[in-house]
Short mmCIF file of C-alpha atoms in Angstrom, two decimals:
data_model
loop_
_atom_site.label_atom_id
_atom_site.label_comp_id
_atom_site.label_asym_id
_atom_site.label_seq_id
_atom_site.Cartn_x
_atom_site.Cartn_y
_atom_site.Cartn_z
CA ALA B 9 -21.36 -5.63 2.66
CA GLN B 10 -21.56 -2.55 0.51
CA SER B 11 -21.32 -2.74 -3.25
CA VAL B 12 -21.55 -0.28 -6.13
CA THR B 13 -22.74 -1.03 -9.64
CA GLN B 14 -22.00 1.28 -12.52
CA LEU B 15 -24.33 0.05 -15.20
CA ASP B 16 -22.37 1.26 -18.22
CA SER B 17 -18.69 0.50 -18.76
CA GLN B 18 -18.47 2.92 -21.69
CA VAL B 19 -20.59 5.89 -22.70
CA PRO B 20 -19.92 7.66 -26.01
CA VAL B 21 -21.64 11.01 -26.56
CA PHE B 22 -21.31 13.91 -28.94
CA GLU B 23 -19.92 17.23 -27.77
CA GLU B 24 -22.55 19.57 -26.29
CA ALA B 25 -24.99 16.68 -25.78
CA PRO B 26 -26.33 15.81 -22.31
CA VAL B 27 -25.02 12.77 -20.47
CA GLU B 28 -26.08 10.57 -17.55
CA LEU B 29 -23.76 8.06 -15.90
CA ARG B 30 -25.66 5.56 -13.80
CA CYS B 31 -24.73 4.32 -10.34
CA ASN B 32 -26.58 2.01 -7.99
CA TYR B 33 -25.43 0.93 -4.56
CA SER B 34 -26.43 -1.70 -2.05
CA SER B 35 -26.31 -1.03 1.66
CA SER B 36 -28.63 -1.63 4.56
CA VAL B 37 -27.55 1.47 6.45
CA SER B 38 -27.06 5.14 5.75
CA VAL B 39 -24.22 5.84 3.38
CA TYR B 40 -22.23 8.67 1.95
CA LEU B 41 -21.91 8.85 -1.83
CA PHE B 42 -19.20 10.24 -4.06
CA TRP B 43 -18.34 10.67 -7.72
CA TYR B 44 -14.66 10.87 -8.67
CA VAL B 45 -13.09 11.54 -12.08
CA GLN B 46 -9.78 10.09 -13.25
CA TYR B 47 -7.92 11.59 -16.18
CA PRO B 48 -5.25 9.46 -17.90
CA ASN B 49 -2.21 8.76 -15.70
CA GLN B 50 -3.60 10.86 -12.88
CA GLY B 51 -5.13 10.19 -9.49
CA LEU B 52 -8.78 10.56 -8.61
CA GLN B 53 -10.36 14.00 -8.29
CA LEU B 54 -13.60 14.58 -6.41
CA LEU B 55 -16.49 15.79 -8.59
CA LEU B 56 -19.19 15.90 -5.93
CA LYS B 57 -20.43 14.21 -2.76
CA TYR B 58 -23.63 13.53 -0.86
CA LEU B 59 -23.34 13.44 2.92
CA SER B 60 -26.80 14.64 3.98
CA GLY B 61 -29.40 17.30 3.21
CA SER B 62 -30.59 18.16 -0.27
CA THR B 63 -30.72 15.15 -2.54
CA LEU B 64 -29.59 17.20 -5.55
CA VAL B 65 -25.88 17.80 -5.33
CA LYS B 66 -23.92 20.15 -7.55
CA GLY B 67 -20.23 19.64 -8.21
CA ILE B 68 -17.36 20.98 -10.23
CA ASN B 69 -17.22 21.34 -14.01
CA GLY B 70 -21.02 21.63 -14.31
CA PHE B 71 -21.79 18.12 -13.03
CA GLU B 72 -24.64 17.28 -10.68
CA ALA B 73 -26.06 14.11 -9.14
CA GLU B 74 -29.29 13.14 -7.44
CA PHE B 75 -29.47 10.82 -4.44
CA ASN B 76 -32.52 8.56 -4.62
CA LYS B 77 -32.81 6.49 -1.46
CA SER B 78 -35.80 4.41 -2.60
CA GLN B 79 -34.01 3.37 -5.78
CA THR B 80 -30.57 3.27 -4.11
CA SER B 81 -29.19 5.31 -6.98
CA PHE B 82 -26.83 8.25 -7.37
CA HIS B 83 -26.73 9.04 -11.09
CA LEU B 84 -24.36 11.70 -12.43
CA ARG B 85 -25.54 14.19 -15.04
CA LYS B 86 -24.24 17.05 -17.14
CA PRO B 87 -26.48 19.03 -19.52
CA SER B 88 -23.77 19.75 -22.10
CA VAL B 89 -20.44 17.94 -22.29
CA HIS B 90 -17.10 19.15 -23.63
CA ILE B 91 -14.16 17.32 -25.14
CA SER B 92 -12.28 17.95 -21.88
CA ASP B 93 -14.79 15.76 -20.00
CA THR B 94 -13.31 12.66 -21.61
CA ALA B 95 -12.17 10.57 -18.64
CA GLU B 96 -13.02 7.62 -16.39
CA TYR B 97 -15.74 8.27 -13.80
CA PHE B 98 -16.07 6.32 -10.56
CA CYS B 99 -18.99 6.18 -8.17
CA ALA B 100 -18.14 5.30 -4.58
CA VAL B 101 -19.89 4.69 -1.27
CA SER B 102 -18.70 4.79 2.32
CA GLN B 103 -20.07 4.47 5.84
CA GLY B 104 -18.60 7.15 8.06
CA ALA B 105 -14.89 7.82 8.05
CA GLN B 106 -14.20 4.49 6.52
CA LYS B 107 -13.00 3.00 3.29
CA LEU B 108 -14.52 3.89 -0.04
CA VAL B 109 -16.09 1.09 -2.06
CA PHE B 110 -15.84 1.92 -5.76
CA GLY B 111 -17.75 0.84 -8.81
CA GLN B 112 -15.97 -0.54 -11.85
CA GLY B 113 -15.93 2.84 -13.56
CA THR B 114 -17.53 4.33 -16.67
CA ARG B 115 -15.37 5.56 -19.51
CA LEU B 116 -16.91 8.71 -20.96
CA THR B 117 -15.82 9.45 -24.52
CA ILE B 118 -16.78 12.74 -26.14
CA ASN B 119 -16.92 12.80 -29.91
CA PRO B 120 -16.71 16.08 -31.85
CA GLY V 37 -1.38 24.05 -0.97
CA ALA V 38 0.46 20.83 -1.70
CA GLY V 39 -1.62 17.77 -2.39
CA VAL V 40 -0.93 14.13 -1.69
CA SER V 41 2.34 13.00 -3.20
CA GLN V 42 3.53 9.48 -3.94
CA SER V 43 6.90 8.09 -4.89
CA PRO V 44 8.11 6.54 -7.02
CA ARG V 45 5.57 7.23 -9.76
CA TYR V 46 6.66 4.11 -11.63
CA LYS V 47 8.33 0.97 -10.32
CA VAL V 48 9.43 -2.11 -12.23
CA ALA V 49 10.34 -5.11 -10.12
CA LYS V 50 11.44 -8.63 -10.91
CA ARG V 51 9.27 -11.33 -9.45
CA GLY V 52 10.43 -12.12 -5.95
CA GLN V 53 11.84 -8.65 -5.19
CA ASP V 54 10.65 -6.52 -2.31
CA VAL V 55 9.29 -3.03 -3.01
CA ALA V 56 8.43 -0.01 -0.86
CA LEU V 57 5.96 2.65 -1.94
CA ARG V 58 5.82 6.00 -0.19
CA CYS V 59 2.91 8.34 0.46
CA ASP V 60 3.12 11.92 1.76
CA PRO V 61 -0.38 13.01 2.82
CA ILE V 62 -1.70 16.55 3.02
CA SER V 63 -0.39 18.20 6.17
CA GLY V 64 -2.81 17.86 9.06
CA HIS V 65 -4.82 15.01 7.60
CA VAL V 66 -5.35 12.34 10.23
CA SER V 67 -6.81 9.69 7.92
CA LEU V 68 -4.72 7.84 5.36
CA PHE V 69 -5.89 5.12 3.00
CA TRP V 70 -4.18 2.79 0.52
CA TYR V 71 -6.02 1.40 -2.51
CA GLN V 72 -5.00 -0.98 -5.29
CA GLN V 73 -6.27 -0.32 -8.82
CA ALA V 74 -5.86 -3.10 -11.36
CA LEU V 75 -5.97 -2.24 -15.05
CA GLY V 76 -9.50 -1.34 -16.14
CA GLN V 77 -10.93 -1.69 -12.63
CA GLY V 78 -12.05 0.58 -9.85
CA PRO V 79 -9.76 1.09 -6.86
CA GLU V 80 -10.00 -1.50 -4.10
CA PHE V 81 -9.35 -0.76 -0.45
CA LEU V 82 -6.20 -2.14 1.15
CA THR V 83 -5.74 -0.48 4.53
CA TYR V 84 -6.63 2.58 6.67
CA PHE V 85 -4.73 4.59 9.29
CA GLN V 86 -5.97 7.16 11.74
CA ASN V 87 -2.83 9.02 12.78
CA GLU V 88 -0.30 6.24 13.47
CA ALA V 89 -2.88 3.57 14.29
CA GLN V 90 -3.75 1.05 11.60
CA LEU V 91 -7.48 0.65 12.18
CA ASP V 92 -8.39 -1.54 9.23
CA LYS V 93 -6.17 -3.84 7.19
CA SER V 94 -8.90 -6.12 5.95
CA GLY V 95 -8.13 -5.39 2.29
CA LEU V 96 -4.48 -6.48 2.31
CA PRO V 97 -4.47 -9.47 -0.06
CA SER V 98 -1.80 -11.51 1.70
CA ASP V 99 0.79 -11.41 4.46
CA ARG V 100 3.29 -10.21 1.82
CA PHE V 101 1.66 -6.78 2.08
CA PHE V 102 2.56 -4.56 5.00
CA ALA V 103 1.84 -0.89 5.68
CA GLU V 104 3.06 1.50 8.33
CA ARG V 105 2.68 5.11 9.38
CA PRO V 106 4.96 5.36 12.40
CA GLU V 107 4.71 9.10 13.12
CA GLY V 108 1.19 9.68 11.87
CA SER V 109 2.31 11.42 8.70
CA VAL V 110 4.25 9.66 5.91
CA SER V 111 3.16 6.12 5.14
CA THR V 112 4.93 3.25 3.41
CA LEU V 113 3.34 0.27 1.72
CA LYS V 114 5.73 -2.63 1.46
CA ILE V 115 5.24 -5.68 -0.72
CA GLN V 116 7.53 -8.63 -0.13
CA ARG V 117 8.40 -11.28 -2.71
CA THR V 118 6.41 -9.55 -5.44
CA GLN V 119 4.27 -11.63 -7.78
CA GLN V 120 2.94 -10.78 -11.24
CA GLU V 121 -0.57 -10.40 -9.85
CA ASP V 122 0.71 -7.51 -7.71
CA SER V 123 1.06 -5.40 -10.86
CA ALA V 124 -1.33 -2.48 -10.42
CA VAL V 125 -1.52 1.20 -9.58
CA TYR V 126 -1.29 1.82 -5.85
CA LEU V 127 -3.21 4.89 -4.76
CA CYS V 128 -2.85 6.75 -1.49
CA ALA V 129 -5.53 9.09 -0.14
CA SER V 130 -5.71 11.32 2.92
CA GLY V 131 -8.49 13.15 4.67
CA LEU V 132 -9.68 14.90 7.80
CA ALA V 133 -11.50 12.96 10.50
CA GLY V 134 -15.11 12.18 9.73
CA PRO V 135 -17.09 11.16 6.65
CA ASP V 136 -15.61 13.63 4.22
CA THR V 137 -13.54 13.84 1.09
CA GLN V 138 -10.55 11.64 0.51
CA TYR V 139 -7.84 13.40 -1.49
CA PHE V 140 -5.92 11.10 -3.79
CA GLY V 141 -2.32 11.13 -4.87
CA PRO V 142 -1.24 10.41 -8.47
CA GLY V 143 -0.47 6.77 -7.68
CA THR V 144 2.50 4.45 -8.12
CA ARG V 145 2.33 2.14 -11.11
CA LEU V 146 3.98 -1.16 -10.14
CA THR V 147 4.92 -3.62 -12.87
CA VAL V 148 6.21 -7.02 -11.81
CA LEU V 149 8.05 -8.93 -14.51
#
């Protein structure tokens, strides 16, 4: 069975600092990987996805992630964060057109 | 265009009541998913439809949970005899066929007293 581990439940950073949110997955077969963001009282919005091809994926709002098959990781990065990036971030994995399996989430807090 | 919509946005039920949660997917999306998100947790899969066919219901926690999508568009998640542990946000997502993006609605927050 697939599983996703987000290693940090909370990440506080200062505005304009870089950030990395860590995600590891377990699966014995090829997977598709996603990062979603959830703002308070809202649904999930896709940040970026890896289906195939280049292992460095660029998404919206200046975020990017790198798929590392040998380390089964898909860490999310942003070189300079803004107050508006304060939200909950979820890493997810799927096999084909099937259900998403989510991590527990990482709460990103940006301090001025 | 219009995204995924869900209604009601908030629902308070007394323990033992039945509830029905509605999801309107993006027009033309064949795939429809329901997830349950408990407070402080990631969403957990409940069930999956491709058009009107329910292809996976392995995540439904008990036989009190029932979902349908009779015409391959709107879907309803019904919970019978609600319990306090059913309190959560219920998220609906839709997508095109294939391993691609799932688009999420705003969710229905269910509180069972």
